[in-house]
Amino acid sequence: MKVNKKRINLGLDNKEQIVLVGKAISSDVRLHILEYLIDQSANVSEIANAFQIPLSSAALHVKVLEEAGMITATEKPGVRGSQKVCGIAFEDIYFNAFRHKANHENIKEYHFPMGIGNYYDCKVNENCGIISDTTYLGVEDSPYGFYAENRHEAQLIWFASGNLEYRFPNYMIKKGKIHEISFSFEVCSEAPGFQNDWPSDITIWVNGKEISTIYSRGDFGGRRGHLNPDWWSDTMTQYGELQTIRINEKGCFDDLRKSSDETLNTLKIADGYYISFKIGVKPDTENLGGMNLFGEKFGDFAQGIIMSVKMENNEDDEI
């Protein structure tokens, strides 16, 4: 059986593969099987006969070698049912103790800022508002402002319940191996004026799937937000808390808490033409305390919503 033989590349960044290869070559029998398969292919029965071992033992040795990527085991039809035909799958093994450092250095982070007024879609109730750094947009405390032609100038948005959807480009993600994606934003609850003790559940969706519910402690005031314009009243909402949602191959996280088992793969981050990010307050949530979302000229942090992507531009062709 002719197979393409590759180098098995090992590094400290992939300890599981090291363990599998180490286990495979720790047995004299498996080393003899590898030597046997260099010159010929063989099924499990032939391997058992060649080394005078039980068929069950031969099957176990084959499984260990296959898991390590050292042999291929292909099902072929036979007189008494299908059989696994085995062949050597590698030429040599290379171990680079410093590869994890090189890979880490090759990971770059890209940032995609989004103004809070650049939402793709919105669904808000009557108790809402949207302002720029100079004035109210549209009609004060009305959903009309959310459809104003200059809504892209928004620096503070609030509502009692509803949601906003933003769409970020994902063309960069298609150019390499993505390790993590995150979204950061300044947010707090929404109360009349401000109430430091006013809990709210703020929910995050990515590509249509709910991935996190952030507990906001209150609608913060009592001091001015560092970036607030002079015309904004001291009796109103002043600042929020900076929140970050991270998504990687292990799941979704807000701060250090795992919030969902959804991953980069299950959320299909690299599919389509954009990444949908939706933030809002569900009308049936336990803590229905509304939401304030801050832009780069309001609150304490000079940003709107920022999508950050950690990715490796050059992938190695490895087993």
Tab-separated table of C-alpha atoms in Angstrom:
chain	number	residue	atom	x	y	z
A	1	MET	CA	0.000	0.000	0.000
A	2	LYS	CA	1.551	3.242	-1.091
A	3	VAL	CA	1.068	6.193	1.251
A	4	ASN	CA	2.452	9.691	1.417
A	5	LYS	CA	5.059	9.727	4.159
A	6	LYS	CA	5.476	12.921	6.144
A	7	ARG	CA	7.603	14.225	8.930
A	8	ILE	CA	5.990	14.172	12.367
A	9	ASN	CA	6.723	17.600	13.834
A	10	LEU	CA	6.623	17.806	17.626
A	11	GLY	CA	6.842	20.862	19.867
A	12	LEU	CA	6.013	21.821	23.423
A	13	ASP	CA	2.957	23.653	22.168
A	14	ASN	CA	1.336	20.271	21.420
A	15	LYS	CA	2.013	18.078	24.429
A	16	GLU	CA	-0.822	15.676	23.602
A	17	GLN	CA	0.893	14.689	20.350
A	18	ILE	CA	4.200	14.188	22.186
A	19	VAL	CA	2.507	11.840	24.646
A	20	LEU	CA	0.893	9.819	21.836
A	21	VAL	CA	4.168	9.430	19.945
A	22	GLY	CA	6.062	8.640	23.150
A	23	LYS	CA	3.556	5.921	24.020
A	24	ALA	CA	3.754	4.465	20.513
A	25	ILE	CA	7.532	4.050	20.531
A	26	SER	CA	7.775	2.893	24.168
A	27	SER	CA	7.006	-0.727	23.203
A	28	ASP	CA	9.493	-3.128	21.590
A	29	VAL	CA	6.611	-4.883	19.824
A	30	ARG	CA	5.352	-1.644	18.283
A	31	LEU	CA	8.865	-0.751	17.141
A	32	HIS	CA	9.115	-4.153	15.415
A	33	ILE	CA	5.700	-3.587	13.818
A	34	LEU	CA	6.888	-0.234	12.448
A	35	GLU	CA	9.999	-1.889	11.044
A	36	TYR	CA	7.848	-4.643	9.509
A	37	LEU	CA	5.525	-2.130	7.828
A	38	ILE	CA	8.352	-0.134	6.240
A	39	ASP	CA	8.693	-2.719	3.458
A	40	GLN	CA	5.107	-3.946	3.162
A	41	SER	CA	1.502	-3.341	4.094
A	42	ALA	CA	-0.306	-5.886	6.263
A	43	ASN	CA	-3.625	-6.456	7.936
A	44	VAL	CA	-4.041	-7.014	11.666
A	45	SER	CA	-4.172	-10.794	11.299
A	46	GLU	CA	-0.916	-10.834	9.343
A	47	ILE	CA	0.750	-8.671	11.984
A	48	ALA	CA	-0.464	-11.000	14.742
A	49	ASN	CA	0.916	-14.047	12.862
A	50	ALA	CA	4.217	-12.328	12.085
A	51	PHE	CA	4.943	-11.637	15.760
A	52	GLN	CA	3.111	-14.596	17.298
A	53	ILE	CA	0.808	-12.392	19.408
A	54	PRO	CA	-2.966	-12.592	20.004
A	55	LEU	CA	-5.158	-10.860	17.455
A	56	SER	CA	-6.543	-8.579	20.200
A	57	SER	CA	-3.023	-7.486	21.147
A	58	ALA	CA	-2.136	-6.782	17.513
A	59	ALA	CA	-5.291	-4.678	17.155
A	60	LEU	CA	-4.365	-2.678	20.272
A	61	HIS	CA	-0.819	-2.029	19.002
A	62	VAL	CA	-2.230	-0.902	15.659
A	63	LYS	CA	-4.619	1.480	17.408
A	64	VAL	CA	-1.806	3.106	19.430
A	65	LEU	CA	0.362	3.569	16.334
A	66	GLU	CA	-2.564	4.969	14.365
A	67	GLU	CA	-3.469	7.485	17.081
A	68	ALA	CA	0.128	8.716	17.041
A	69	GLY	CA	-0.082	9.296	13.289
A	70	MET	CA	2.690	6.778	12.627
A	71	ILE	CA	0.678	4.335	10.516
A	72	THR	CA	-2.464	4.390	8.415
A	73	ALA	CA	-5.138	1.730	8.939
A	74	THR	CA	-7.606	1.529	6.058
A	75	GLU	CA	-10.705	-0.659	6.031
A	76	LYS	CA	-10.643	-3.077	3.065
A	77	PRO	CA	-13.314	-5.667	2.203
A	78	GLY	CA	-12.285	-9.282	2.731
A	79	VAL	CA	-13.667	-12.830	2.510
A	80	ARG	CA	-14.674	-12.732	6.185
A	81	GLY	CA	-15.698	-9.120	6.365
A	82	SER	CA	-13.657	-5.940	6.267
A	83	GLN	CA	-10.063	-5.872	7.493
A	84	LYS	CA	-7.730	-3.085	8.501
A	85	VAL	CA	-4.777	-2.864	6.130
A	86	CYS	CA	-1.883	-1.036	7.766
A	87	GLY	CA	1.007	0.893	6.264
A	88	ILE	CA	3.739	3.217	7.454
A	89	ALA	CA	2.681	6.877	7.405
A	90	PHE	CA	5.797	8.849	8.326
A	91	GLU	CA	9.423	9.170	7.371
A	92	ASP	CA	10.971	10.741	10.440
A	93	ILE	CA	10.191	12.564	13.697
A	94	TYR	CA	11.393	16.095	14.428
A	95	PHE	CA	11.193	17.615	17.889
A	96	ASN	CA	11.631	21.381	18.284
A	97	ALA	CA	11.615	22.466	21.939
A	98	PHE	CA	11.408	26.130	20.923
A	99	ARG	CA	8.551	25.821	18.437
A	100	HIS	CA	5.980	26.994	20.988
A	101	LYS	CA	7.904	30.251	21.368
A	102	ALA	CA	8.115	30.738	17.603
A	103	ASN	CA	4.401	30.060	17.202
A	104	HIS	CA	3.581	32.492	19.985
A	105	GLU	CA	5.652	35.190	18.327
A	106	ASN	CA	3.861	34.518	15.044
A	107	ILE	CA	0.446	35.173	16.571
A	108	LYS	CA	-0.696	38.700	15.799
A	109	GLU	CA	-3.656	40.637	17.108
A	110	TYR	CA	-5.892	42.761	14.909
A	111	HIS	CA	-8.473	45.275	16.110
A	112	PHE	CA	-11.723	46.273	14.407
A	113	PRO	CA	-13.396	49.287	16.094
A	114	MET	CA	-17.097	49.893	15.607
A	115	GLY	CA	-18.962	53.088	16.491
A	116	ILE	CA	-21.999	52.350	18.638
A	117	GLY	CA	-24.241	54.136	16.111
A	118	ASN	CA	-23.172	51.840	13.271
A	119	TYR	CA	-25.581	49.056	14.170
A	120	TYR	CA	-27.073	46.987	11.356
A	121	ASP	CA	-30.415	46.465	13.054
A	122	CYS	CA	-32.156	47.494	16.269
A	123	LYS	CA	-35.213	46.521	18.303
A	124	VAL	CA	-35.877	48.801	21.269
A	125	ASN	CA	-38.884	49.725	23.388
A	126	GLU	CA	-40.282	53.210	24.009
A	127	ASN	CA	-38.076	53.941	27.045
A	128	CYS	CA	-34.924	54.654	25.074
A	129	GLY	CA	-32.619	57.356	23.795
A	130	ILE	CA	-29.638	58.060	21.562
A	131	ILE	CA	-27.315	61.083	21.689
A	132	SER	CA	-24.121	62.354	20.111
A	133	ASP	CA	-21.469	64.297	22.008
A	134	THR	CA	-23.336	67.533	21.233
A	135	THR	CA	-27.082	66.829	21.232
A	136	TYR	CA	-29.959	64.355	21.205
A	137	LEU	CA	-30.462	62.525	17.904
A	138	GLY	CA	-33.991	62.512	16.564
A	139	VAL	CA	-36.771	62.846	19.134
A	140	GLU	CA	-35.702	62.753	22.781
A	141	ASP	CA	-36.438	59.430	24.544
A	142	SER	CA	-38.020	57.883	21.451
A	143	PRO	CA	-37.149	55.026	19.059
A	144	TYR	CA	-37.294	57.568	16.194
A	145	GLY	CA	-33.748	58.650	16.965
A	146	PHE	CA	-32.466	55.129	16.319
A	147	TYR	CA	-33.290	55.606	12.635
A	148	ALA	CA	-31.951	59.148	12.284
A	149	GLU	CA	-29.730	59.758	9.267
A	150	ASN	CA	-26.893	60.845	11.564
A	151	ARG	CA	-27.213	57.929	14.004
A	152	HIS	CA	-23.584	56.994	13.215
A	153	GLU	CA	-22.642	59.985	15.428
A	154	ALA	CA	-24.100	58.277	18.516
A	155	GLN	CA	-21.976	58.375	21.677
A	156	LEU	CA	-24.496	57.095	24.222
A	157	ILE	CA	-27.428	54.726	23.657
A	158	TRP	CA	-29.897	53.492	26.261
A	159	PHE	CA	-33.063	51.400	26.441
A	160	ALA	CA	-35.077	49.421	28.986
A	161	SER	CA	-35.244	46.312	26.806
A	162	GLY	CA	-34.354	45.400	23.240
A	163	ASN	CA	-31.145	44.828	21.325
A	164	LEU	CA	-28.669	46.197	18.789
A	165	GLU	CA	-26.958	44.109	16.104
A	166	TYR	CA	-23.551	44.990	14.671
A	167	ARG	CA	-21.814	43.260	11.780
A	168	PHE	CA	-18.019	43.041	11.727
A	169	PRO	CA	-15.968	42.002	8.670
A	170	ASN	CA	-14.322	38.579	8.763
A	171	TYR	CA	-12.170	38.701	5.602
A	172	MET	CA	-8.988	38.862	7.707
A	173	ILE	CA	-9.933	35.664	9.554
A	174	LYS	CA	-9.968	33.683	6.311
A	175	LYS	CA	-6.249	34.395	5.776
A	176	GLY	CA	-4.873	32.371	8.676
A	177	LYS	CA	-5.497	30.235	11.743
A	178	ILE	CA	-7.612	32.051	14.312
A	179	HIS	CA	-6.795	31.453	17.976
A	180	GLU	CA	-9.247	33.776	19.706
A	181	ILE	CA	-11.774	36.493	19.007
A	182	SER	CA	-13.013	38.988	21.587
A	183	PHE	CA	-15.442	41.884	21.895
A	184	SER	CA	-14.967	44.737	24.361
A	185	PHE	CA	-17.406	47.541	25.214
A	186	GLU	CA	-18.410	49.890	28.039
A	187	VAL	CA	-21.864	49.196	29.430
A	188	CYS	CA	-24.075	49.588	32.503
A	189	SER	CA	-27.743	49.347	33.536
A	190	GLU	CA	-30.353	51.998	32.736
A	191	ALA	CA	-32.388	53.682	35.486
A	192	PRO	CA	-34.178	57.044	35.752
A	193	GLY	CA	-31.324	59.527	36.235
A	194	PHE	CA	-28.823	57.099	37.712
A	195	GLN	CA	-28.943	54.381	40.378
A	196	ASN	CA	-25.675	52.736	41.431
A	197	ASP	CA	-27.635	49.762	42.767
A	198	TRP	CA	-29.843	48.837	39.783
A	199	PRO	CA	-29.078	45.298	38.538
A	200	SER	CA	-29.586	44.253	34.943
A	201	ASP	CA	-28.910	41.179	32.813
A	202	ILE	CA	-27.236	42.175	29.541
A	203	THR	CA	-27.138	39.411	26.950
A	204	ILE	CA	-24.643	38.842	24.111
A	205	TRP	CA	-25.319	36.897	20.908
A	206	VAL	CA	-22.727	36.013	18.225
A	207	ASN	CA	-23.881	34.769	14.828
A	208	GLY	CA	-27.360	34.291	16.205
A	209	LYS	CA	-26.370	32.186	19.231
A	210	GLU	CA	-26.621	33.380	22.816
A	211	ILE	CA	-23.163	33.124	24.400
A	212	SER	CA	-23.209	35.222	27.575
A	213	THR	CA	-25.344	37.176	30.025
A	214	ILE	CA	-23.446	39.893	31.864
A	215	TYR	CA	-24.657	40.956	35.303
A	216	SER	CA	-24.540	44.753	35.536
A	217	ARG	CA	-24.537	46.057	39.113
A	218	GLY	CA	-26.111	49.420	38.373
A	219	ASP	CA	-26.526	52.595	36.357
A	220	PHE	CA	-23.463	54.461	37.531
A	221	GLY	CA	-23.272	58.111	38.592
A	222	GLY	CA	-22.198	60.232	41.528
A	223	ARG	CA	-19.131	61.436	39.636
A	224	ARG	CA	-18.736	62.574	36.071
A	225	GLY	CA	-17.586	60.181	33.402
A	226	HIS	CA	-14.024	61.041	32.357
A	227	LEU	CA	-15.046	61.724	28.743
A	228	ASN	CA	-18.507	63.243	29.146
A	229	PRO	CA	-19.171	66.586	27.412
A	230	ASP	CA	-19.848	69.631	29.595
A	231	TRP	CA	-23.518	69.896	28.581
A	232	TRP	CA	-24.377	66.455	29.955
A	233	SER	CA	-26.137	66.764	33.336
A	234	ASP	CA	-24.557	65.435	36.559
A	235	THR	CA	-27.916	63.875	37.439
A	236	MET	CA	-27.784	61.460	34.508
A	237	THR	CA	-25.853	58.247	33.745
A	238	GLN	CA	-22.116	58.974	33.855
A	239	TYR	CA	-20.034	55.865	33.122
A	240	GLY	CA	-20.105	52.105	32.719
A	241	GLU	CA	-17.814	49.116	33.190
A	242	LEU	CA	-15.545	47.794	30.455
A	243	GLN	CA	-16.613	44.265	29.576
A	244	THR	CA	-14.774	41.751	27.387
A	245	ILE	CA	-16.213	38.588	25.863
A	246	ARG	CA	-13.636	36.068	24.573
A	247	ILE	CA	-14.265	33.128	22.231
A	248	ASN	CA	-11.728	30.384	21.515
A	249	GLU	CA	-11.597	26.633	20.910
A	250	LYS	CA	-12.506	25.936	24.556
A	251	GLY	CA	-15.662	28.037	24.709
A	252	CYS	CA	-16.891	31.563	25.477
A	253	PHE	CA	-15.747	33.566	28.490
A	254	ASP	CA	-16.643	36.842	30.151
A	255	ASP	CA	-13.699	37.821	32.333
A	256	LEU	CA	-12.528	34.426	33.704
A	257	ARG	CA	-15.996	32.829	33.825
A	258	LYS	CA	-16.969	30.350	31.147
A	259	SER	CA	-20.308	31.538	29.826
A	260	SER	CA	-20.981	29.080	26.991
A	261	ASP	CA	-19.697	25.881	25.381
A	262	GLU	CA	-19.986	27.506	21.942
A	263	THR	CA	-16.596	27.693	20.195
A	264	LEU	CA	-15.005	29.385	17.198
A	265	ASN	CA	-16.007	26.346	15.184
A	266	THR	CA	-19.614	25.971	16.353
A	267	LEU	CA	-20.217	29.700	15.933
A	268	LYS	CA	-18.890	29.464	12.350
A	269	ILE	CA	-16.794	32.577	12.805
A	270	ALA	CA	-15.020	32.242	9.455
A	271	ASP	CA	-18.154	31.483	7.420
A	272	GLY	CA	-20.025	34.017	5.330
A	273	TYR	CA	-19.026	37.661	4.906
A	274	TYR	CA	-19.412	39.043	8.428
A	275	ILE	CA	-19.618	38.283	12.151
A	276	SER	CA	-22.880	39.244	13.821
A	277	PHE	CA	-22.531	40.720	17.323
A	278	LYS	CA	-25.763	41.499	19.151
A	279	ILE	CA	-26.119	43.063	22.583
A	280	GLY	CA	-29.315	43.723	24.501
A	281	VAL	CA	-31.698	43.099	27.385
A	282	LYS	CA	-34.333	40.396	27.007
A	283	PRO	CA	-37.834	41.483	28.107
A	284	ASP	CA	-38.265	38.298	30.184
A	285	THR	CA	-34.882	38.344	31.922
A	286	GLU	CA	-34.684	38.048	35.725
A	287	ASN	CA	-32.998	41.449	36.243
A	288	LEU	CA	-34.807	43.732	33.820
A	289	GLY	CA	-32.682	46.830	34.450
A	290	GLY	CA	-32.078	48.131	30.942
A	291	MET	CA	-28.781	49.062	29.311
A	292	ASN	CA	-26.506	52.037	28.566
A	293	LEU	CA	-23.907	51.560	25.831
A	294	PHE	CA	-21.067	54.106	25.655
A	295	GLY	CA	-19.150	55.476	22.671
A	296	GLU	CA	-15.606	56.819	22.511
A	297	LYS	CA	-16.636	60.301	23.717
A	298	PHE	CA	-18.781	59.262	26.685
A	299	GLY	CA	-18.110	57.400	29.918
A	300	ASP	CA	-14.649	56.351	31.083
A	301	PHE	CA	-13.198	54.476	28.105
A	302	ALA	CA	-12.389	56.067	24.741
A	303	GLN	CA	-13.890	53.340	22.570
A	304	GLY	CA	-17.089	52.022	21.100
A	305	ILE	CA	-17.256	48.280	20.463
A	306	ILE	CA	-13.924	46.703	19.532
A	307	MET	CA	-13.582	43.263	17.964
A	308	SER	CA	-10.067	41.863	18.461
A	309	VAL	CA	-8.737	38.832	16.615
A	310	LYS	CA	-5.668	36.796	17.584
A	311	MET	CA	-4.482	34.730	14.660
A	312	GLU	CA	-1.503	32.941	13.155
A	313	ASN	CA	-0.876	33.999	9.581
A	314	ASN	CA	1.276	31.056	8.492
A	315	GLU	CA	0.183	27.533	9.251
A	316	ASP	CA	2.649	24.639	9.289
A	317	ASP	CA	1.805	21.503	7.321
A	318	GLU	CA	2.025	19.077	10.230
A	319	ILE	CA	0.576	15.778	11.305
